[in-house]
mmCIF file of C-alpha atoms and ligand atoms in Angstrom:
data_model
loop_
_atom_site.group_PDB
_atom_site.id
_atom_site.type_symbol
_atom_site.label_atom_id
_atom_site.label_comp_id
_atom_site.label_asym_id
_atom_site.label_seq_id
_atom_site.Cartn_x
_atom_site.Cartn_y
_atom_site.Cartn_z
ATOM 1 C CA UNK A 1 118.844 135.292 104.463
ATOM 2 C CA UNK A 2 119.964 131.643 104.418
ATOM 3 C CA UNK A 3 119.005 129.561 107.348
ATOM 4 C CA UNK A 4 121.747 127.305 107.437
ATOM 5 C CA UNK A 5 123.901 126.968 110.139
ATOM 6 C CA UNK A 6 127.770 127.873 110.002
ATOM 7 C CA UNK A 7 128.410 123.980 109.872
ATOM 8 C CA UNK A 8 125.997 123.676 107.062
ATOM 9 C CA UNK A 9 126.358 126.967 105.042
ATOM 10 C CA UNK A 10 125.962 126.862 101.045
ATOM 11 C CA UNK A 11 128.413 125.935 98.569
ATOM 12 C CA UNK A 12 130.714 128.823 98.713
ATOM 13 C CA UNK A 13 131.858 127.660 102.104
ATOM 14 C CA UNK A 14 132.899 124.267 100.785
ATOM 15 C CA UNK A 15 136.591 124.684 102.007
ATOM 16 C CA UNK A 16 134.820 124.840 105.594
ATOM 17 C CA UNK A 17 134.941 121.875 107.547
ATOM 18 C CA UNK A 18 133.059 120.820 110.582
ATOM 19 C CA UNK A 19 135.817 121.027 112.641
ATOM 20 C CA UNK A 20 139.351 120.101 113.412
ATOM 21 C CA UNK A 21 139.538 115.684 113.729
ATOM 22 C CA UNK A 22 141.426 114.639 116.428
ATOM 23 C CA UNK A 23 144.653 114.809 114.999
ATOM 24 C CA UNK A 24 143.907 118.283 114.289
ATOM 25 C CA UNK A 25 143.804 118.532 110.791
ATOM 26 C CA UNK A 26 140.835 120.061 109.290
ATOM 27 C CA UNK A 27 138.578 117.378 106.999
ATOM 28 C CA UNK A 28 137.239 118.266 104.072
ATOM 29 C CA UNK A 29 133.405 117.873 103.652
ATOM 30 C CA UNK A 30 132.013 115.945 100.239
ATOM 31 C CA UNK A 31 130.462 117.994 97.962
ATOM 32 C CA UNK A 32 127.323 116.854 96.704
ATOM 33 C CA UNK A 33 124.719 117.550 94.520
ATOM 34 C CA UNK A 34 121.531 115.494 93.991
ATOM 35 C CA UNK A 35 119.672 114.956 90.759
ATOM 36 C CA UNK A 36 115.612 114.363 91.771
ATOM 37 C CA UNK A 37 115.937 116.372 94.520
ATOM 38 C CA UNK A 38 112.470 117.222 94.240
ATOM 39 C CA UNK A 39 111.138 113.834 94.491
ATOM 40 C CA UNK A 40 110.075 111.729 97.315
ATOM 41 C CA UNK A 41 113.681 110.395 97.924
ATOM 42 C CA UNK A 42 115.644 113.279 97.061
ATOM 43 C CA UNK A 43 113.927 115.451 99.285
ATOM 44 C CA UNK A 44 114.986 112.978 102.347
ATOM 45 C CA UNK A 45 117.923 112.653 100.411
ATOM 46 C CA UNK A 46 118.362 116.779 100.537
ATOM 47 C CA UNK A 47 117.858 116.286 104.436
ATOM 48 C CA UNK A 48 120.140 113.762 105.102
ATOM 49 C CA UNK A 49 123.306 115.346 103.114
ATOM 50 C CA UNK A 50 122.711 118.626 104.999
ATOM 51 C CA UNK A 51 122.363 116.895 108.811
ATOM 52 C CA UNK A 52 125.521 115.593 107.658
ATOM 53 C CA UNK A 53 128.779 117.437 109.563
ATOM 54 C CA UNK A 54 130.785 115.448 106.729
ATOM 55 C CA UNK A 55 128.910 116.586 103.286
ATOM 56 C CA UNK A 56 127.878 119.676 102.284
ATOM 57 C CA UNK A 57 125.189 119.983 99.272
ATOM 58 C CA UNK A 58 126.521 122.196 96.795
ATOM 59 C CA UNK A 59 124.106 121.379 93.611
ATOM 60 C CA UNK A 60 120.408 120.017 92.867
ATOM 61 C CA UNK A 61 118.380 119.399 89.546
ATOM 62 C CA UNK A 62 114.986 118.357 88.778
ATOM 63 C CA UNK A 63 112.951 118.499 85.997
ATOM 64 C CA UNK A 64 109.577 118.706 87.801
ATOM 65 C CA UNK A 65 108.173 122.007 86.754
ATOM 66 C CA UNK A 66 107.069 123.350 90.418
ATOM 67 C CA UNK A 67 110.738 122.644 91.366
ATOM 68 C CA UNK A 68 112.161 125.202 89.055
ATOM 69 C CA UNK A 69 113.572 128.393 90.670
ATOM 70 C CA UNK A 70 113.259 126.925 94.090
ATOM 71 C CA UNK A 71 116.005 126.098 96.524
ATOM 72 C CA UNK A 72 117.033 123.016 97.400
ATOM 73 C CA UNK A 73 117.242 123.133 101.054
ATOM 74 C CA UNK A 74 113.783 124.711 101.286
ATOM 75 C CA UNK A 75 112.241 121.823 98.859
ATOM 76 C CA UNK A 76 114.282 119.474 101.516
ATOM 77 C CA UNK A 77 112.184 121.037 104.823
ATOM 78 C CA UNK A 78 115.619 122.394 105.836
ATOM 79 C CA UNK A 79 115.124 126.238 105.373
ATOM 80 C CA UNK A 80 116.912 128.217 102.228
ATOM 81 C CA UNK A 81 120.811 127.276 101.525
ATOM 82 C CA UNK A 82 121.699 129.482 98.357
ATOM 83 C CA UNK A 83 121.699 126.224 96.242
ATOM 84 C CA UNK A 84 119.243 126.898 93.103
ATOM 85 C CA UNK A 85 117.120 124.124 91.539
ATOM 86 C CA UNK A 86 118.370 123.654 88.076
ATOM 87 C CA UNK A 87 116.689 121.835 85.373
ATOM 88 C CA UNK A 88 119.512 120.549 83.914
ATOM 89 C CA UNK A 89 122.873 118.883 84.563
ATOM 90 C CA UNK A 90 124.432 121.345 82.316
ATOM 91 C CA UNK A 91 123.060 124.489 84.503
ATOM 92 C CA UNK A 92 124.025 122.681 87.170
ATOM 93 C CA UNK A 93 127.667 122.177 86.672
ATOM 94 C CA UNK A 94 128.260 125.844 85.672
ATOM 95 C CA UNK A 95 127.053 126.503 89.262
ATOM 96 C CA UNK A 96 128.432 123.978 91.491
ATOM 97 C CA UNK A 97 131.250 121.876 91.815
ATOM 98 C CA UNK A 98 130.396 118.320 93.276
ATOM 99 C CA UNK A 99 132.405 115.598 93.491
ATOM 100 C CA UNK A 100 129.379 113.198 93.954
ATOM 101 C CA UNK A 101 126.190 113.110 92.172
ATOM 102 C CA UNK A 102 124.123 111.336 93.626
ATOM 103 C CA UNK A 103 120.395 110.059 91.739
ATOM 104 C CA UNK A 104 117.616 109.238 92.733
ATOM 105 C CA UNK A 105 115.320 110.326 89.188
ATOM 106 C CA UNK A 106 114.475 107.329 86.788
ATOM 107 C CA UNK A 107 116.408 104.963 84.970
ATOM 108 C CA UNK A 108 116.421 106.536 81.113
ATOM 109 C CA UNK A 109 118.022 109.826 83.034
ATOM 110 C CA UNK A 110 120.543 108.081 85.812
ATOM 111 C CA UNK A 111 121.800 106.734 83.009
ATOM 112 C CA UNK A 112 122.532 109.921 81.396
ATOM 113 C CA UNK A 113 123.447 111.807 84.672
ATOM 114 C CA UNK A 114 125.800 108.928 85.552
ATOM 115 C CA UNK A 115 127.429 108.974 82.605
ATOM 116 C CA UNK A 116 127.723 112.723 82.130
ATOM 117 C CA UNK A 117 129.111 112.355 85.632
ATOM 118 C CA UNK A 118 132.121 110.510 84.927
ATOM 119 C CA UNK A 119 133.090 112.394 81.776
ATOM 120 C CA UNK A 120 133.288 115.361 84.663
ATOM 121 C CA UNK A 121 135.251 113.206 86.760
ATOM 122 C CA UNK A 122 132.148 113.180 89.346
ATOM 123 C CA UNK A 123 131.472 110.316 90.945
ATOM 124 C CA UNK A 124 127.645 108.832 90.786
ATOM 125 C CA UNK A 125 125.763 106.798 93.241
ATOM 126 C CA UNK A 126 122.910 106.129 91.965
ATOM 127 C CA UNK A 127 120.208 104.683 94.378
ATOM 128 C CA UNK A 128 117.816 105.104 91.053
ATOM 129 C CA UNK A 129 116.279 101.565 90.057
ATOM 130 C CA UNK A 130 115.459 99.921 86.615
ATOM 131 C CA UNK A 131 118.854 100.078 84.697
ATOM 132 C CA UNK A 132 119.044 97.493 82.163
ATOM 133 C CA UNK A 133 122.587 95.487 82.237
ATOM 134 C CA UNK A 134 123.621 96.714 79.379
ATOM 135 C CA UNK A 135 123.789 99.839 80.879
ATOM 136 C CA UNK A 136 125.012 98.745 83.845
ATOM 137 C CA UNK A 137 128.365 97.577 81.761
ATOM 138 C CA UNK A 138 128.258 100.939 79.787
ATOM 139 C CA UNK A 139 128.934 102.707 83.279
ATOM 140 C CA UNK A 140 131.297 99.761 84.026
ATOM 141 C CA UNK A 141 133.473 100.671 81.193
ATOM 142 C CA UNK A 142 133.184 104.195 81.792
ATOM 143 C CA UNK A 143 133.996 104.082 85.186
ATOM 144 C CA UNK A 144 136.922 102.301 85.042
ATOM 145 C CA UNK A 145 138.485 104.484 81.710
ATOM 146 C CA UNK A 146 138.020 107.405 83.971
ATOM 147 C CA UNK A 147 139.691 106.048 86.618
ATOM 148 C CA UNK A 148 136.152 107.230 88.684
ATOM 149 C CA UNK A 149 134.696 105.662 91.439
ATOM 150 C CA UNK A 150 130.975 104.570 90.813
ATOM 151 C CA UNK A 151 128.346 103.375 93.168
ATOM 152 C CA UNK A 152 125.027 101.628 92.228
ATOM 153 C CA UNK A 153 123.204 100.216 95.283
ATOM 154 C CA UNK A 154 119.222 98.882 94.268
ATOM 155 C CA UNK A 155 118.479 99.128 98.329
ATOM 156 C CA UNK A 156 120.254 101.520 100.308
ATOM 157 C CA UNK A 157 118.761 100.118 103.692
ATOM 158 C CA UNK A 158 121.082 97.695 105.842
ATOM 159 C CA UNK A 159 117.569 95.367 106.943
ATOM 160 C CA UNK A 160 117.714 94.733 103.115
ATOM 161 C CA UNK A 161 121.160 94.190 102.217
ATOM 162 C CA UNK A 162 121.054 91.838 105.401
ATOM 163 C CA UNK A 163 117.917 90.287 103.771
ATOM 164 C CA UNK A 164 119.928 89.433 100.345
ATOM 165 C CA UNK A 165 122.766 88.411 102.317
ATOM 166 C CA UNK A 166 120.628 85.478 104.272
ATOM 167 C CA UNK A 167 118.583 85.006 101.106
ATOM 168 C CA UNK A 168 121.986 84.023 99.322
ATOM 169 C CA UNK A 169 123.277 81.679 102.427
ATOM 170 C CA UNK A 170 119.544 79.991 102.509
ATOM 171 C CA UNK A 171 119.405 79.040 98.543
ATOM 172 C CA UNK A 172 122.930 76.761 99.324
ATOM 173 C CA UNK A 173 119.961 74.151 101.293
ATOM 174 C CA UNK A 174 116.939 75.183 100.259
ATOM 175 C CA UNK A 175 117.474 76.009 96.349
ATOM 176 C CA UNK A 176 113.251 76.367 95.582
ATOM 177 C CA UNK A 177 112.582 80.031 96.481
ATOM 178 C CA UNK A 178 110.047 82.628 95.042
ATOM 179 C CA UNK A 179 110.095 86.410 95.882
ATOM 180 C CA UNK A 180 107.582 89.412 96.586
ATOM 181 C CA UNK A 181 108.051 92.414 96.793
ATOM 182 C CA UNK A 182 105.342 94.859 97.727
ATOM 183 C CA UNK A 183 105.796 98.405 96.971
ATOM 184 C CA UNK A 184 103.383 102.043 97.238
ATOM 185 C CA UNK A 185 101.323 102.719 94.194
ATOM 186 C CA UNK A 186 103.466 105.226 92.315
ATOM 187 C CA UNK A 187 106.674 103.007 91.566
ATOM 188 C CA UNK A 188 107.248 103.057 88.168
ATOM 189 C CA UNK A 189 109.165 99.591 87.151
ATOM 190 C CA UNK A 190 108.394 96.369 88.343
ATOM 191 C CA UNK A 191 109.847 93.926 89.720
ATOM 192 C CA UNK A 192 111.933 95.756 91.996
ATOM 193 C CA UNK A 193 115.529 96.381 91.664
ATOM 194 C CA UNK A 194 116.065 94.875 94.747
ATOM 195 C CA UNK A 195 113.563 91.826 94.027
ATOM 196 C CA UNK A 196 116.212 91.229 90.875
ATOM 197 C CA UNK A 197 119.435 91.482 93.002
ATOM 198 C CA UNK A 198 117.710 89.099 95.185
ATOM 199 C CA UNK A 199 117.328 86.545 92.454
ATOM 200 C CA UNK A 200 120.252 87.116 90.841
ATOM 201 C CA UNK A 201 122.350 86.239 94.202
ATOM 202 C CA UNK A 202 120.544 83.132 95.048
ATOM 203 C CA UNK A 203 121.163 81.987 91.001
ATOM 204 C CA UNK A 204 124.688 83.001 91.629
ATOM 205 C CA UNK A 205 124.949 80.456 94.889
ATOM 206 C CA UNK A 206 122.268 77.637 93.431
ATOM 207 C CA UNK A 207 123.429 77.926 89.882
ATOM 208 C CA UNK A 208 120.908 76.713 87.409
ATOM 209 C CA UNK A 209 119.991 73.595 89.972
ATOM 210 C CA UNK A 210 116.292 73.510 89.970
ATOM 211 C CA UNK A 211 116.160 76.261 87.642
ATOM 212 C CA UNK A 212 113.754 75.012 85.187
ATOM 213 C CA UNK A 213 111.231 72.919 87.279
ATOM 214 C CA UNK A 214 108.740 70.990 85.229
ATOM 215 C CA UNK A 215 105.399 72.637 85.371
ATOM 216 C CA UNK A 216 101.821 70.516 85.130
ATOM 217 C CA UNK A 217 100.379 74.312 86.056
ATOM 218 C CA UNK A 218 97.202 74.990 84.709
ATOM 219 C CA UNK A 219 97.489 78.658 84.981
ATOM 220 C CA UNK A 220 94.250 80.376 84.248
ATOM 221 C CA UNK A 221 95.021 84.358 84.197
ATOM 222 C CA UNK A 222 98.055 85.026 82.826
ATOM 223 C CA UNK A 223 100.868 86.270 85.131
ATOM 224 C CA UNK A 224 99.034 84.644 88.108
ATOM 225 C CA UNK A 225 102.677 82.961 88.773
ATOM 226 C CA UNK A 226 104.486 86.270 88.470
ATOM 227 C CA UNK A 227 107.442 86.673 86.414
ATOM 228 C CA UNK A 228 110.073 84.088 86.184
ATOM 229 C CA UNK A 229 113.639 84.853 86.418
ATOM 230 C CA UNK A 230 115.604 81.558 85.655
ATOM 231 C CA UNK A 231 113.127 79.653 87.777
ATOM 232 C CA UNK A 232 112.554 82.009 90.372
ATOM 233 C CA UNK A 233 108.606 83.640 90.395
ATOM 234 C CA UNK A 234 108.447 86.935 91.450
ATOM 235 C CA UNK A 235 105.576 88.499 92.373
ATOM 236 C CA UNK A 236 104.870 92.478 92.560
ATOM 237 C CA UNK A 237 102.530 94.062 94.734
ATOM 238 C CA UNK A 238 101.601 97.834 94.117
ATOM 239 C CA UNK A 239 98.950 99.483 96.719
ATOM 240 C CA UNK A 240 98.873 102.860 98.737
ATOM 241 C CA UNK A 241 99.975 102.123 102.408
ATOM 242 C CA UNK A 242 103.475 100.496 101.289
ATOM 243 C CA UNK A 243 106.869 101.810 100.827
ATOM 244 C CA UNK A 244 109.264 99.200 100.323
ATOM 245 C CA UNK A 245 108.920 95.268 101.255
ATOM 246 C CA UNK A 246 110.127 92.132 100.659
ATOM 247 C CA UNK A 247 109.540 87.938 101.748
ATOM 248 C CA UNK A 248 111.837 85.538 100.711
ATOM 249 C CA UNK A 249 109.702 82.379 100.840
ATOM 250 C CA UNK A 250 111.913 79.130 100.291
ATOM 251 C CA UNK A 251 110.163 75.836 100.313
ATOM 252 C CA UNK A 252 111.831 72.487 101.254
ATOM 253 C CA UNK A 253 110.433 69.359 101.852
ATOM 254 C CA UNK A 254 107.948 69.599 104.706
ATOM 255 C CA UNK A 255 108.937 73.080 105.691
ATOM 256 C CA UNK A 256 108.846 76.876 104.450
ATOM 257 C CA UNK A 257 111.541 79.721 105.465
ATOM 258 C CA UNK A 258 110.525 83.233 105.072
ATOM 259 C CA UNK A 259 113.164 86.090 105.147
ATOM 260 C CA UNK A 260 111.193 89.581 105.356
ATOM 261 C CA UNK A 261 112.354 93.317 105.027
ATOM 262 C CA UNK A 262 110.192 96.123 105.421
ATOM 263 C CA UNK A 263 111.271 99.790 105.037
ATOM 264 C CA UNK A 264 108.446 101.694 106.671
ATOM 265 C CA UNK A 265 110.231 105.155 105.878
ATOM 266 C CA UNK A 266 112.258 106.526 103.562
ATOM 267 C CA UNK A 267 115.283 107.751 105.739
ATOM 268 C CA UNK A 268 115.509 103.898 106.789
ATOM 269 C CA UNK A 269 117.587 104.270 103.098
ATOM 270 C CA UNK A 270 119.769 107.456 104.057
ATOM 271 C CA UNK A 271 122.592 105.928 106.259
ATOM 272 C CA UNK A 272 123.891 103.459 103.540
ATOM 273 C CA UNK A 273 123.662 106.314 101.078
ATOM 274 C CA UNK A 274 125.708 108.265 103.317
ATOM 275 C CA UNK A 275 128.196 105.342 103.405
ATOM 276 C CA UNK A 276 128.496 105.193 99.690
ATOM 277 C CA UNK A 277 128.544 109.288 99.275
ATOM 278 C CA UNK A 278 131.678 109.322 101.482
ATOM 279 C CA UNK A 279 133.123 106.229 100.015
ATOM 280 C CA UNK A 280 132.673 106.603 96.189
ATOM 281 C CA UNK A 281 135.404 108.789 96.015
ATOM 282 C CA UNK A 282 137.994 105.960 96.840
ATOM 283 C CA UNK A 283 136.513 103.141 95.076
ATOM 284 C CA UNK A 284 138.356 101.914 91.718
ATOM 285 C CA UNK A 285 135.746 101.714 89.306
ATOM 286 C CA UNK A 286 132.121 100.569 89.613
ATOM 287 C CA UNK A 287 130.987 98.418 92.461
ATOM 288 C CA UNK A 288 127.129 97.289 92.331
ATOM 289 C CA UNK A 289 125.378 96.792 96.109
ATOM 290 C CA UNK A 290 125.732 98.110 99.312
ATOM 291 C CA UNK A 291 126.981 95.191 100.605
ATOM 292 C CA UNK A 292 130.070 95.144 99.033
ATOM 293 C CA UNK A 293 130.622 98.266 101.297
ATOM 294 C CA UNK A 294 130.002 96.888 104.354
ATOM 295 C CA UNK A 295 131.831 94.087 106.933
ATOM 296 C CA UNK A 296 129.446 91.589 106.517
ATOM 297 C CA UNK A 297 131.879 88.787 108.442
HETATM 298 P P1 LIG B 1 109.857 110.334 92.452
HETATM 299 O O1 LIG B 1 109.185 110.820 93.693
HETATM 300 O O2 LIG B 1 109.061 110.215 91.185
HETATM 301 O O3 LIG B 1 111.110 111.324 92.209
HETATM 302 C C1 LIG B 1 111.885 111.373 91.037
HETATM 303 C C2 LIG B 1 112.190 112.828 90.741
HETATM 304 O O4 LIG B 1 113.144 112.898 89.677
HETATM 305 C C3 LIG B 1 110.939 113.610 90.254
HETATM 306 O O5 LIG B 1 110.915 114.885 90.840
HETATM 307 C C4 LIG B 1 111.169 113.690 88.744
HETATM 308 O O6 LIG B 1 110.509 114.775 88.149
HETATM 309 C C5 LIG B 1 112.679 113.849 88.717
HETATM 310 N N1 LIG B 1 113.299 113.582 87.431
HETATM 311 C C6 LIG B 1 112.865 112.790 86.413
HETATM 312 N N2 LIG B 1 113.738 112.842 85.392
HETATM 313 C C7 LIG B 1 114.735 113.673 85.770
HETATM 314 C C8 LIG B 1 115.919 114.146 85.134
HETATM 315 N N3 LIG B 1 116.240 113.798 83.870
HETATM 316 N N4 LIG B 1 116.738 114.981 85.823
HETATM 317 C C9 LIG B 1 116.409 115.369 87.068
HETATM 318 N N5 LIG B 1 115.286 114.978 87.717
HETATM 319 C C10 LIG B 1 114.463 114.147 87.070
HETATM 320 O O7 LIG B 1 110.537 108.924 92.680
HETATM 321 P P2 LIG B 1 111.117 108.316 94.070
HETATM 322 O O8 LIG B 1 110.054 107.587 94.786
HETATM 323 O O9 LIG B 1 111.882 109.383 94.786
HETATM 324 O O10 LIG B 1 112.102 107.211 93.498
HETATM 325 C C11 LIG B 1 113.197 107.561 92.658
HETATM 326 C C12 LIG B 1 113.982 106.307 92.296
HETATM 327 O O11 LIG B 1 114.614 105.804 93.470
HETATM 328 C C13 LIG B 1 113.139 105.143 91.745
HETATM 329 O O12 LIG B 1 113.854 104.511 90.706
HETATM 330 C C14 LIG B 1 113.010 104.209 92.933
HETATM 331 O O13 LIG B 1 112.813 102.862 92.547
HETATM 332 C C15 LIG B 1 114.374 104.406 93.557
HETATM 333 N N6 LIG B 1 114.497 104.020 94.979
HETATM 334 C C16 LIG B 1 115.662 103.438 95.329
HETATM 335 C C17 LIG B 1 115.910 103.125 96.637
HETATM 336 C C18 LIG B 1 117.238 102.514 97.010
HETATM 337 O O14 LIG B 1 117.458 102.210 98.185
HETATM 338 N N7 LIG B 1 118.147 102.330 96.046
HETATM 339 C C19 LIG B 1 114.938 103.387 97.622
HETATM 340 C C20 LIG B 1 113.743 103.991 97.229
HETATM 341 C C21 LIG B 1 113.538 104.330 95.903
HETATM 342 P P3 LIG B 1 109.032 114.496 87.505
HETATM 343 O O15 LIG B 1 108.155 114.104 88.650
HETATM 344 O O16 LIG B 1 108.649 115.797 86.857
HETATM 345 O O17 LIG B 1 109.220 113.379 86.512
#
């Protein structure tokens, strides 16, 4: 017997709505499924899409083997909800219907998903880091011939969007920066996706001013100066205890600004990703970061 709630009942109640708005016409909830649902962000992920009176979670894959023939909502911590565990998109669409997939997995398969998504006419938000920007244009392209909204955000938390946003206004005085990130043991690339968006706004403001700084370094263990984007070290920290974190250290003469995030849970990342699941759906095309999403004036 499903434990779902009327409000929150499986996918064959997706013409349900919460209720009737004001006006009195009755809203149609989003229909999502999530690929990783089994993982550390897709189960919060799971959570978050069913608390929501606006979504409803009609699909879930994962490739994890103790994930298979489970149901989403009880992998999520939110009882059973009739929606299977498949492990495969292809299962998956036969069964449900979503209008947004959204990804948290790894990069090789978002890329996949996302782009078996928009063939379907499904729009992807991918909250999945590491795509290469190649890729990135692929879905671009893709997005766009479909005439599909697309969502790519490499931080889904506000305090981190906010972070960028101040990092990006700093570099216009202060132009010599250098990033770290710190992150728990088990994330897989490095630096962090966010760590590169970071970089690649302040480059955008700064240009290549101070880019390529003359070095007398003696460096005597190789990577000791982290990696170098254009002029801009970053440094990644992986250790049990973290989740997600980031200082933005600018140096100018005589003084130092730091700009720090820390995400010291995972559902500090579910509100944005609710934003972009109920906003994909009108957005022309591909847009990359959450703050383009947000009134940041
Ligand atoms: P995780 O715990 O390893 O979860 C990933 C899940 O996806 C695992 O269950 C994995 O199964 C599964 N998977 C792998 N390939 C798949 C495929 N082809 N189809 C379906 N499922 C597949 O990782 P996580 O910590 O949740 O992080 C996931 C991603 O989100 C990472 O890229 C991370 O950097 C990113 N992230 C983004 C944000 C943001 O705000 N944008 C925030 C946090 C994390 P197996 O374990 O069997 O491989």
């Amino acid at each position: 017997m499903p434990a779902s709630s009327p409000q929150h009942a499986g996918p064959e109640s997706e013409a349900t709505a919460p209720g009737p708005s004001p006006a009195g016409e009755v809203k149609p909830r989003v229909r999502v499924a999530v690929a990783g649902i089994a993982g550390r962000m897709g189960r919060e992920v799971g959570r978050a899409i069913h608390a929501d009176p606006d979504c409803v979670l009609v699909g879930a894959v994962d490739v994890a083997p103790h994930a298979q023939g489970r149901d989403a909502g009880q992998l999520a911590g939110v009882g059973e909800l009739g929606v299977p565990v498949c492990a495969s998109l292809a299962e998956m669409w036969e069964s449900a219907h979503p209008e947004v997939l959204v990804d948290f997995t790894i990069a090789p398969a978002a890329f996949v998903n996302a782009q078996a998504a928009l063939e379907r006419g499904v729009s992807p938000v991918i909250g999945t880091t590491g795509l290469t920007a190649d890729q990135v244009e692929t879905l671009r392209r893709l997005a766009s011939e479909r005439a599909t909204g697309a969502f790519i955000a490499p931080n889904f938390s506000i305090g981190a969007v906010l972070m960028m946003v101040f990092a990006r206004q700093a570099a216009r005085y202060l132009p010599e920066v250098e990033i770290i990130e710190l992150h728990h043991e088990k994330k897989v690339d490095a630096p962090s996706g966010t760590a590169l968006r970071t970089a690649q706004l302040i480059l955008e403001t700064r240009g290549l001013r101070m880019a390529q700084r003359p070095s007398q370094e003696d460096v005597r263990l190789e990577g000791a100066r982290g990696g170098d984007l254009e002029g801009i070290r970053i440094h990644s920290v992986r250790l049990p205890g973290y989740v997600a974190h980031q200082e933005v250290i600018f140096g100018g003469h005589a003084q130092t600004l730091t700009i720090r995030h820390d995400s010291t849970d995972r559902t500090s990342f579910m509100p944005g990703m609710l934003l972009a699941v109920k906003r994909v759906r009108s957005l022309s095309g591909l847009v990359v970061g959450l703050e383009n999403l947000l009134d940041l004036e």
